[in-house]
Coordinates of C-alpha atoms and ligand atoms in Angstrom, one line a residue:
M1 CA 131.8 22.5 188.0
A2 CA 131.1 19.9 190.7
Q3 CA 133.7 19.4 193.4
T4 CA 135.8 16.3 192.4
F5 CA 138.1 14.2 194.5
R6 CA 141.8 15.2 194.6
I7 CA 144.7 13.6 196.4
D8 CA 145.8 16.1 199.0
D9 CA 149.3 16.9 200.3
E10 CA 148.5 15.9 203.9
F11 CA 147.5 12.4 202.7
I12 CA 150.8 12.1 200.9
A13 CA 152.7 13.3 204.0
R14 CA 151.0 10.7 206.1
E15 CA 151.8 7.9 203.6
N16 CA 155.4 9.1 203.6
E17 CA 155.7 8.9 207.4
R18 CA 155.3 5.1 207.0
A19 CA 158.1 4.9 204.5
Q20 CA 160.6 7.5 205.7
A21 CA 162.6 5.2 207.9
W22 CA 163.5 2.7 205.1
V23 CA 164.3 5.4 202.6
D24 CA 166.6 7.2 205.0
E25 CA 168.4 3.9 205.8
D26 CA 168.8 3.0 202.2
A27 CA 169.9 6.6 201.3
E28 CA 172.6 6.4 204.0
H29 CA 173.9 3.2 202.6
L30 CA 173.9 4.5 199.1
A31 CA 175.7 7.7 200.2
R32 CA 178.5 5.5 201.7
V33 CA 178.7 3.5 198.5
L34 CA 178.9 6.6 196.4
R35 CA 181.4 8.3 198.6
R36 CA 183.8 5.3 197.9
S37 CA 183.9 6.6 194.3
G38 CA 184.1 10.3 195.4
R39 CA 180.4 11.1 194.7
E40 CA 178.0 12.8 197.0
L41 CA 174.3 11.9 197.3
E42 CA 172.8 15.5 197.6
P43 CA 173.7 16.8 194.1
L44 CA 172.1 13.7 192.7
V45 CA 168.9 14.2 194.7
A46 CA 168.8 17.8 193.6
A47 CA 169.3 16.8 189.9
A48 CA 166.5 14.2 190.2
A49 CA 164.2 16.8 191.8
D50 CA 164.9 19.3 189.0
F51 CA 164.2 16.8 186.2
R52 CA 161.1 17.7 184.2
L53 CA 159.0 15.4 181.9
A54 CA 155.7 16.0 180.1
V55 CA 152.8 13.6 180.2
P56 CA 150.5 13.0 177.1
S57 CA 146.9 13.9 177.7
W58 CA 145.9 10.9 175.6
G59 CA 147.9 8.7 178.0
V60 CA 145.5 9.0 181.0
G61 CA 142.7 7.2 179.1
T62 CA 142.9 3.5 178.5
G63 CA 144.6 2.8 175.1
G64 CA 143.8 0.1 172.6
T65 CA 144.8 -1.6 169.5
R66 CA 143.1 -2.0 166.1
F67 CA 141.5 -5.1 167.6
A68 CA 139.9 -3.6 170.7
R69 CA 140.1 -1.2 173.6
F70 CA 138.9 -2.3 177.0
P71 CA 138.2 1.0 179.0
G72 CA 138.8 0.8 182.7
P73 CA 136.7 2.4 185.5
G74 CA 136.7 6.2 185.9
E75 CA 137.9 7.0 182.4
P76 CA 138.4 10.7 181.9
R77 CA 135.6 11.9 179.6
D78 CA 137.0 15.3 178.6
V79 CA 140.2 17.4 178.7
Y80 CA 139.4 18.7 182.2
E81 CA 139.2 15.2 183.7
K82 CA 142.4 14.3 181.8
L83 CA 144.0 17.3 183.6
D84 CA 142.7 16.0 186.9
D85 CA 144.4 12.7 186.3
C86 CA 147.6 14.5 185.2
A87 CA 147.5 16.6 188.4
A88 CA 147.2 13.4 190.5
I89 CA 150.4 12.0 188.8
Q90 CA 152.2 15.3 189.3
Q91 CA 151.2 15.4 193.0
L92 CA 152.7 12.0 193.6
V93 CA 155.9 12.1 191.5
R94 CA 156.6 15.9 191.3
T95 CA 158.3 15.5 187.9
T96 CA 155.5 16.0 185.4
P97 CA 154.0 19.5 185.7
A98 CA 153.7 19.7 181.9
V99 CA 150.9 18.2 179.8
S100 CA 151.0 17.8 176.0
L101 CA 147.6 18.1 174.3
H102 CA 146.5 16.6 171.1
I103 CA 144.1 18.4 168.7
P104 CA 141.2 17.8 168.1
W105 CA 141.0 15.2 170.9
D106 CA 141.6 18.1 173.4
R107 CA 140.4 21.1 171.5
P108 CA 139.5 23.6 174.3
D109 CA 136.2 25.5 174.1
D110 CA 137.8 28.2 176.3
P111 CA 141.6 28.1 176.2
H112 CA 141.9 30.7 179.0
A113 CA 139.6 28.7 181.3
L114 CA 141.7 25.6 180.5
V115 CA 144.9 27.4 181.4
A116 CA 143.4 28.6 184.6
Y117 CA 142.2 25.1 185.4
A118 CA 145.6 23.6 184.7
N119 CA 147.5 26.3 186.6
A120 CA 145.2 25.8 189.6
R121 CA 146.4 22.2 189.7
G122 CA 150.2 23.0 189.3
L123 CA 150.1 22.2 185.6
H124 CA 151.1 24.0 182.3
F125 CA 151.0 23.0 178.7
D126 CA 154.0 21.6 176.7
A127 CA 154.1 20.9 172.9
I128 CA 150.8 20.8 171.1
N129 CA 150.2 17.8 168.8
S130 CA 148.4 18.1 165.5
N131 CA 146.4 15.2 164.0
T132 CA 146.1 14.7 160.3
F133 CA 146.1 10.9 160.7
Q134 CA 142.3 10.6 161.3
D135 CA 139.2 12.1 159.7
Q136 CA 137.0 14.2 161.9
P137 CA 133.2 14.4 161.5
G138 CA 132.3 16.9 158.9
Q139 CA 135.8 17.1 157.5
A140 CA 135.8 18.3 153.9
R141 CA 138.6 16.0 152.6
S142 CA 139.8 12.7 153.8
Y143 CA 143.3 11.8 155.0
K144 CA 142.9 8.2 153.9
F145 CA 145.7 8.6 151.3
G146 CA 147.8 11.1 153.3
S147 CA 147.8 14.6 154.5
L148 CA 150.8 17.0 154.2
S149 CA 152.2 14.9 151.4
H150 CA 148.8 14.1 149.7
V151 CA 148.7 14.3 145.9
D152 CA 145.7 16.6 146.1
A153 CA 146.8 20.2 147.0
A154 CA 143.4 20.8 148.6
V155 CA 144.0 18.0 151.1
R156 CA 147.4 19.4 151.8
Q157 CA 146.0 22.9 152.3
Q158 CA 143.4 21.4 154.7
A159 CA 146.2 19.7 156.7
I160 CA 148.3 22.9 156.7
R161 CA 145.3 24.9 158.0
H162 CA 144.8 22.4 160.8
N163 CA 148.5 22.7 161.9
V164 CA 148.2 26.5 161.8
E165 CA 145.1 26.3 163.9
C166 CA 147.1 24.1 166.4
I167 CA 149.7 26.8 166.7
A168 CA 147.0 29.4 167.5
I169 CA 145.5 27.1 170.1
G170 CA 149.0 26.5 171.5
R171 CA 149.7 30.2 171.7
A172 CA 146.5 30.7 173.8
L173 CA 147.6 27.8 176.1
G174 CA 151.2 29.0 176.5
S175 CA 152.8 26.2 174.5
R176 CA 156.0 26.9 172.6
A177 CA 156.2 24.0 170.2
L178 CA 154.1 22.2 167.5
S179 CA 154.7 18.4 167.3
V180 CA 153.9 17.0 163.8
W181 CA 153.6 13.3 163.2
I182 CA 151.9 12.2 160.0
G183 CA 151.1 8.6 159.0
D184 CA 151.4 9.4 155.3
G185 CA 152.8 6.5 153.1
G186 CA 151.8 3.6 151.0
N187 CA 150.8 0.0 151.5
V188 CA 152.1 -1.3 148.1
P189 CA 155.1 -0.6 145.9
G190 CA 154.3 2.1 143.4
Q191 CA 151.3 3.5 145.4
V192 CA 153.4 6.6 146.4
H193 CA 156.1 8.4 144.4
T194 CA 158.8 8.4 147.0
R195 CA 160.7 11.6 146.1
R196 CA 157.6 13.7 145.1
A197 CA 155.8 12.7 148.3
L198 CA 158.6 14.1 150.3
E199 CA 158.8 17.3 148.2
R200 CA 155.1 17.8 148.8
Y201 CA 155.6 17.2 152.5
L202 CA 158.4 19.8 152.6
D203 CA 156.3 22.3 150.7
S204 CA 153.4 21.9 153.1
M205 CA 155.7 22.1 156.2
A206 CA 157.2 25.3 154.8
G207 CA 153.7 26.8 155.0
I208 CA 153.4 25.6 158.6
Y209 CA 156.9 26.8 159.4
R210 CA 156.0 30.3 158.2
A211 CA 153.2 30.4 160.7
L212 CA 155.5 29.7 163.7
P213 CA 156.0 32.5 166.1
D214 CA 159.7 33.5 166.6
D215 CA 160.1 31.7 169.9
W216 CA 158.4 28.5 168.8
R217 CA 159.8 25.2 167.5
V218 CA 158.3 22.6 165.3
Y219 CA 159.1 18.9 166.1
L220 CA 159.3 16.5 163.2
E221 CA 158.5 12.9 164.4
H222 CA 159.7 10.1 162.2
K223 CA 158.3 6.6 162.3
L224 CA 159.3 3.5 160.3
Y225 CA 155.8 2.2 159.6
E226 CA 152.1 2.1 160.7
P227 CA 149.6 3.0 159.6
A228 CA 151.3 2.6 156.3
F229 CA 152.9 -0.8 155.9
Y230 CA 155.1 -0.5 152.8
S231 CA 156.5 3.0 152.7
T232 CA 156.3 5.9 155.1
V233 CA 157.1 9.5 154.0
I234 CA 158.9 10.5 157.3
N235 CA 160.3 7.0 158.0
D236 CA 163.6 7.6 159.8
W237 CA 165.9 10.1 161.5
G238 CA 167.8 10.7 158.3
T239 CA 164.7 11.9 156.5
S240 CA 163.6 13.9 159.5
Y241 CA 167.0 15.5 159.7
Y242 CA 167.1 16.3 156.0
C243 CA 163.7 18.0 156.3
A244 CA 164.7 20.0 159.4
E245 CA 167.7 21.2 157.5
Q246 CA 165.5 22.2 154.5
L247 CA 162.9 24.0 156.7
G248 CA 165.1 26.1 159.0
P249 CA 166.5 26.5 162.5
K250 CA 163.1 26.3 164.2
A251 CA 162.6 22.7 162.9
L252 CA 164.0 19.9 165.1
C253 CA 163.8 16.1 165.1
L254 CA 161.8 14.3 167.8
V255 CA 162.7 10.7 168.7
D256 CA 159.9 8.4 169.7
L257 CA 161.7 5.3 171.0
G258 CA 159.1 3.0 169.5
H259 CA 159.4 4.3 165.9
H260 CA 162.5 2.4 164.8
A261 CA 163.1 -1.0 163.3
P262 CA 164.0 -3.7 165.8
N263 CA 167.7 -3.5 167.0
V264 CA 168.3 0.0 165.7
N265 CA 170.9 1.7 167.8
I266 CA 168.7 4.5 169.1
E267 CA 171.3 6.0 171.4
M268 CA 173.5 6.5 168.3
V269 CA 170.5 8.2 166.5
V270 CA 170.3 10.5 169.6
A271 CA 174.1 11.2 169.5
R272 CA 173.8 12.1 165.7
L273 CA 171.0 14.5 166.3
I274 CA 172.7 16.1 169.2
G275 CA 175.9 16.5 167.1
A276 CA 173.7 18.0 164.3
R277 CA 172.1 20.4 166.8
R278 CA 168.7 19.1 165.7
L279 CA 167.5 17.1 168.6
A280 CA 163.9 18.2 169.6
G281 CA 163.5 15.7 172.3
F282 CA 161.7 12.5 173.0
H283 CA 158.5 10.5 173.2
F284 CA 159.5 7.9 175.7
N285 CA 158.0 4.5 175.8
D286 CA 159.2 0.9 175.3
S287 CA 158.6 -1.9 172.8
K288 CA 159.4 -5.5 172.0
Y289 CA 158.4 -5.7 168.4
G290 CA 156.8 -2.6 166.7
D291 CA 155.4 0.7 168.0
D292 CA 154.0 -1.1 171.0
D293 CA 153.9 2.1 173.2
L294 CA 154.6 0.1 176.3
D295 CA 155.7 1.6 179.6
T296 CA 159.1 3.2 179.5
G297 CA 161.9 1.1 180.9
S298 CA 159.7 -2.0 181.0
I299 CA 161.3 -3.9 178.2
K300 CA 164.8 -2.4 177.5
P301 CA 165.9 -0.4 180.6
F302 CA 169.6 -0.6 179.5
Q303 CA 168.7 1.1 176.2
L304 CA 167.0 3.9 178.0
F305 CA 170.1 4.3 180.2
L306 CA 172.3 4.4 177.1
V307 CA 170.1 7.1 175.6
F308 CA 170.5 9.2 178.8
N309 CA 174.2 8.4 178.8
E310 CA 174.4 10.4 175.5
L311 CA 172.1 13.1 176.8
V312 CA 174.1 13.6 180.1
D313 CA 177.4 13.6 178.1
A314 CA 176.0 16.4 175.9
E315 CA 174.7 18.3 178.9
L316 CA 178.1 18.1 180.6
D317 CA 179.8 19.1 177.4
R318 CA 177.5 22.2 177.4
T319 CA 176.6 21.4 173.8
P320 CA 175.2 24.7 172.3
G321 CA 171.4 24.7 171.9
F322 CA 171.0 21.5 173.8
A323 CA 167.5 21.7 175.4
P324 CA 165.6 18.5 174.6
A325 CA 161.9 18.3 175.4
Y326 CA 161.2 15.1 177.4
M327 CA 157.7 13.6 177.1
L328 CA 156.1 10.2 177.6
D329 CA 154.0 8.8 174.7
Q330 CA 152.4 5.5 175.7
S331 CA 149.2 3.5 175.3
H332 CA 148.0 1.8 178.4
N333 CA 145.9 -1.2 177.3
V334 CA 145.9 -3.4 180.4
T335 CA 147.1 -1.3 183.3
D336 CA 145.7 1.7 185.2
P337 CA 147.0 4.5 183.0
I338 CA 147.9 6.6 186.0
E339 CA 150.0 3.8 187.6
S340 CA 151.8 3.3 184.3
L341 CA 152.6 7.0 183.9
I342 CA 153.8 7.2 187.5
V343 CA 156.1 4.2 187.0
S344 CA 157.3 5.4 183.6
A345 CA 158.1 8.9 184.9
T346 CA 160.1 7.3 187.7
E347 CA 162.0 5.1 185.2
V348 CA 162.9 8.1 183.1
V349 CA 164.3 9.9 186.1
R350 CA 166.1 6.7 187.1
A351 CA 167.9 6.5 183.8
Y352 CA 168.9 10.1 184.1
V353 CA 170.4 9.7 187.6
Q354 CA 172.1 6.5 186.6
A355 CA 173.7 8.4 183.6
L356 CA 174.8 11.1 186.0
L357 CA 176.7 8.4 188.0
V358 CA 178.8 7.4 185.0
D359 CA 182.5 8.1 185.8
R360 CA 183.1 10.2 182.7
A361 CA 186.9 10.4 183.3
A362 CA 187.2 6.7 183.6
L363 CA 185.1 6.2 180.5
A364 CA 187.2 8.7 178.4
D365 CA 190.3 7.0 179.6
A366 CA 189.1 3.5 178.7
Q367 CA 188.0 4.9 175.3
D368 CA 191.4 6.5 174.7
R369 CA 193.1 3.1 175.5
S370 CA 190.4 1.2 173.4
D371 CA 189.8 -0.8 176.5
A372 CA 186.3 -2.1 175.7
I373 CA 186.0 -4.1 178.9
A374 CA 186.8 -1.2 181.1
A375 CA 184.5 1.1 179.1
L376 CA 181.5 -1.2 179.4
A377 CA 182.3 -1.9 183.1
T378 CA 182.2 1.9 183.7
L379 CA 178.7 2.2 182.2
K380 CA 177.4 -1.0 183.8
R381 CA 178.6 0.2 187.3
A382 CA 176.3 3.2 187.0
F383 CA 173.4 1.3 185.4
L384 CA 173.6 -1.4 188.1
T385 CA 173.5 1.2 191.0
D386 CA 170.1 1.1 192.6
V387 CA 169.3 4.8 192.8
S388 CA 165.7 4.3 194.1
P389 CA 166.5 6.1 197.4
I390 CA 167.6 9.2 195.5
L391 CA 164.4 9.1 193.4
A392 CA 162.3 8.7 196.6
L393 CA 164.1 11.5 198.5
A394 CA 163.7 13.8 195.5
R395 CA 160.0 13.2 195.3
A396 CA 159.4 13.5 199.1
R397 CA 161.3 16.7 199.3
A398 CA 159.2 18.2 196.6
G399 CA 156.0 17.1 198.5
G400 CA 155.5 14.0 196.5
A401 CA 155.2 10.4 197.6
I402 CA 158.1 8.1 198.6
D403 CA 156.2 5.2 197.1
P404 CA 153.8 6.8 194.6
V405 CA 152.0 3.7 193.3
A406 CA 151.3 2.6 196.9
A407 CA 150.1 6.1 197.8
Y408 CA 147.9 6.2 194.7
R409 CA 146.3 2.9 195.5
A410 CA 145.9 3.8 199.2
S411 CA 144.1 7.0 198.1
A412 CA 141.4 4.9 196.2
Y413 CA 141.6 7.6 193.5
R414 CA 140.5 5.3 190.8
Q415 CA 137.5 3.9 192.7
R416 CA 136.4 7.5 193.6
K417 CA 136.8 8.5 189.9
A418 CA 134.7 5.5 188.9
A419 CA 131.9 6.9 191.1
E420 CA 132.3 10.4 189.8
R421 CA 132.6 9.4 186.1
P422 CA 129.9 6.8 185.3
A423 CA 131.1 4.6 182.4
D424 CA 129.7 5.7 179.0
A425 CA 129.1 2.4 177.1
S426 CA 128.8 4.2 173.8
R427 CA 132.4 5.1 174.0
V428 CA 133.7 1.5 173.8
T429 CA 135.8 1.7 170.5
A430 CA 138.9 0.1 169.0
G431 CA 142.0 2.1 168.4
I432 CA 144.7 4.0 170.4
V433 CA 142.2 6.3 172.3
Ligands
LRH1 C1 152.4 8.0 166.5 C2 152.5 8.7 167.8 C3 152.5 10.2 167.7 C4 151.2 10.6 168.3 C5 150.4 9.4 168.4 C6 149.4 9.4 169.5 O1 152.6 6.7 166.6 O2 153.7 8.3 168.4 O3 153.5 10.8 168.5 O4 150.6 11.7 167.7 O5 151.4 8.4 168.6
MN2 MN1 155.0 9.6 169.5

């Protein structure tokens, strides 16, 4: 395999030299501000440095909509080049050593070679995603009218076999979770029998559940609509929770932030699933209208903070079985995907550190006195604290970049990849990838 360009640690260290002075100055100031409310900077830097997030393999290519996809220069052409780009992100932010693959988009010819390639770049594999929302060349039966809930048992069996195959691939890659999102549903009233479709889904998922190794989990991902535009079989957290309860303890509910109706109180959904011990984790992104898959924290940063407020509260409560999987799931239609993933990873850690800053005693006191103003002020004080110096110090101490986007641009990584990966005009398509 030809030698390809990689950002090296020395380059990052040189870039950091230029920025070290301002980050130290800002960190000193923040330390003084925090000390006023009895908080120390160091534990927060350590917590930021320990935070882990997975990136989606499909996120490093340019995304699109049903109307069009406008590929950028140096698009990754296979799973190995996707890993190269994931490695570049990890090198700069030091928060994203895990990659979540999607099958068949990333089906490995040689899983062991892929694991070695990933490990050599400081990466490992997170949850594996199945795909029964598209038909593959040569596929026997179509998923046009559904998959795990299809009226035809033969189509359901085909979808079950695909998920069982994903578990086998995941085991070879060291994953410990299968993530199942299906687009099953109807476009007109009456097209799908609402109760029977869910029964068929549960029967199919029971088959997949039986194939799970003991130490594995299956993540059920709900979504309000799209590609079905009237009814969706796994449409909301309640349906997902009901199904997890029916299937067994290894079934958990994954929250994709973009999969809810506008104005749904997602932080409450998170609190409900934590309380029910069924929170699988997250697909972080942001949205203004539908499942826009925009960069995390770019539209509703306060909502992201409130979600982490629930997560940190549960963490501090030592809630049994609380081990959510954190992952980005975005579609980068007009930005350099690597820059978007760098910024999004940073915004997720920012929300986590802001949530750690919440004065829990003051919040509980305000809640006990039903003092809404004091309660909101306690949250806002944390949310409005600029924790950028903490995030930069955490990255730099782990060998990452103080200013990762600036370092990425200075490396000319994209231009070099454009030279290494000549554009393949035949691959200009519409759609998410
Ligand atoms: C569905 C979804 C799901 C993935 C897909 C790429 O909207 O969020 O998680 O499989 O995007
Ligand atoms: Mn998702």
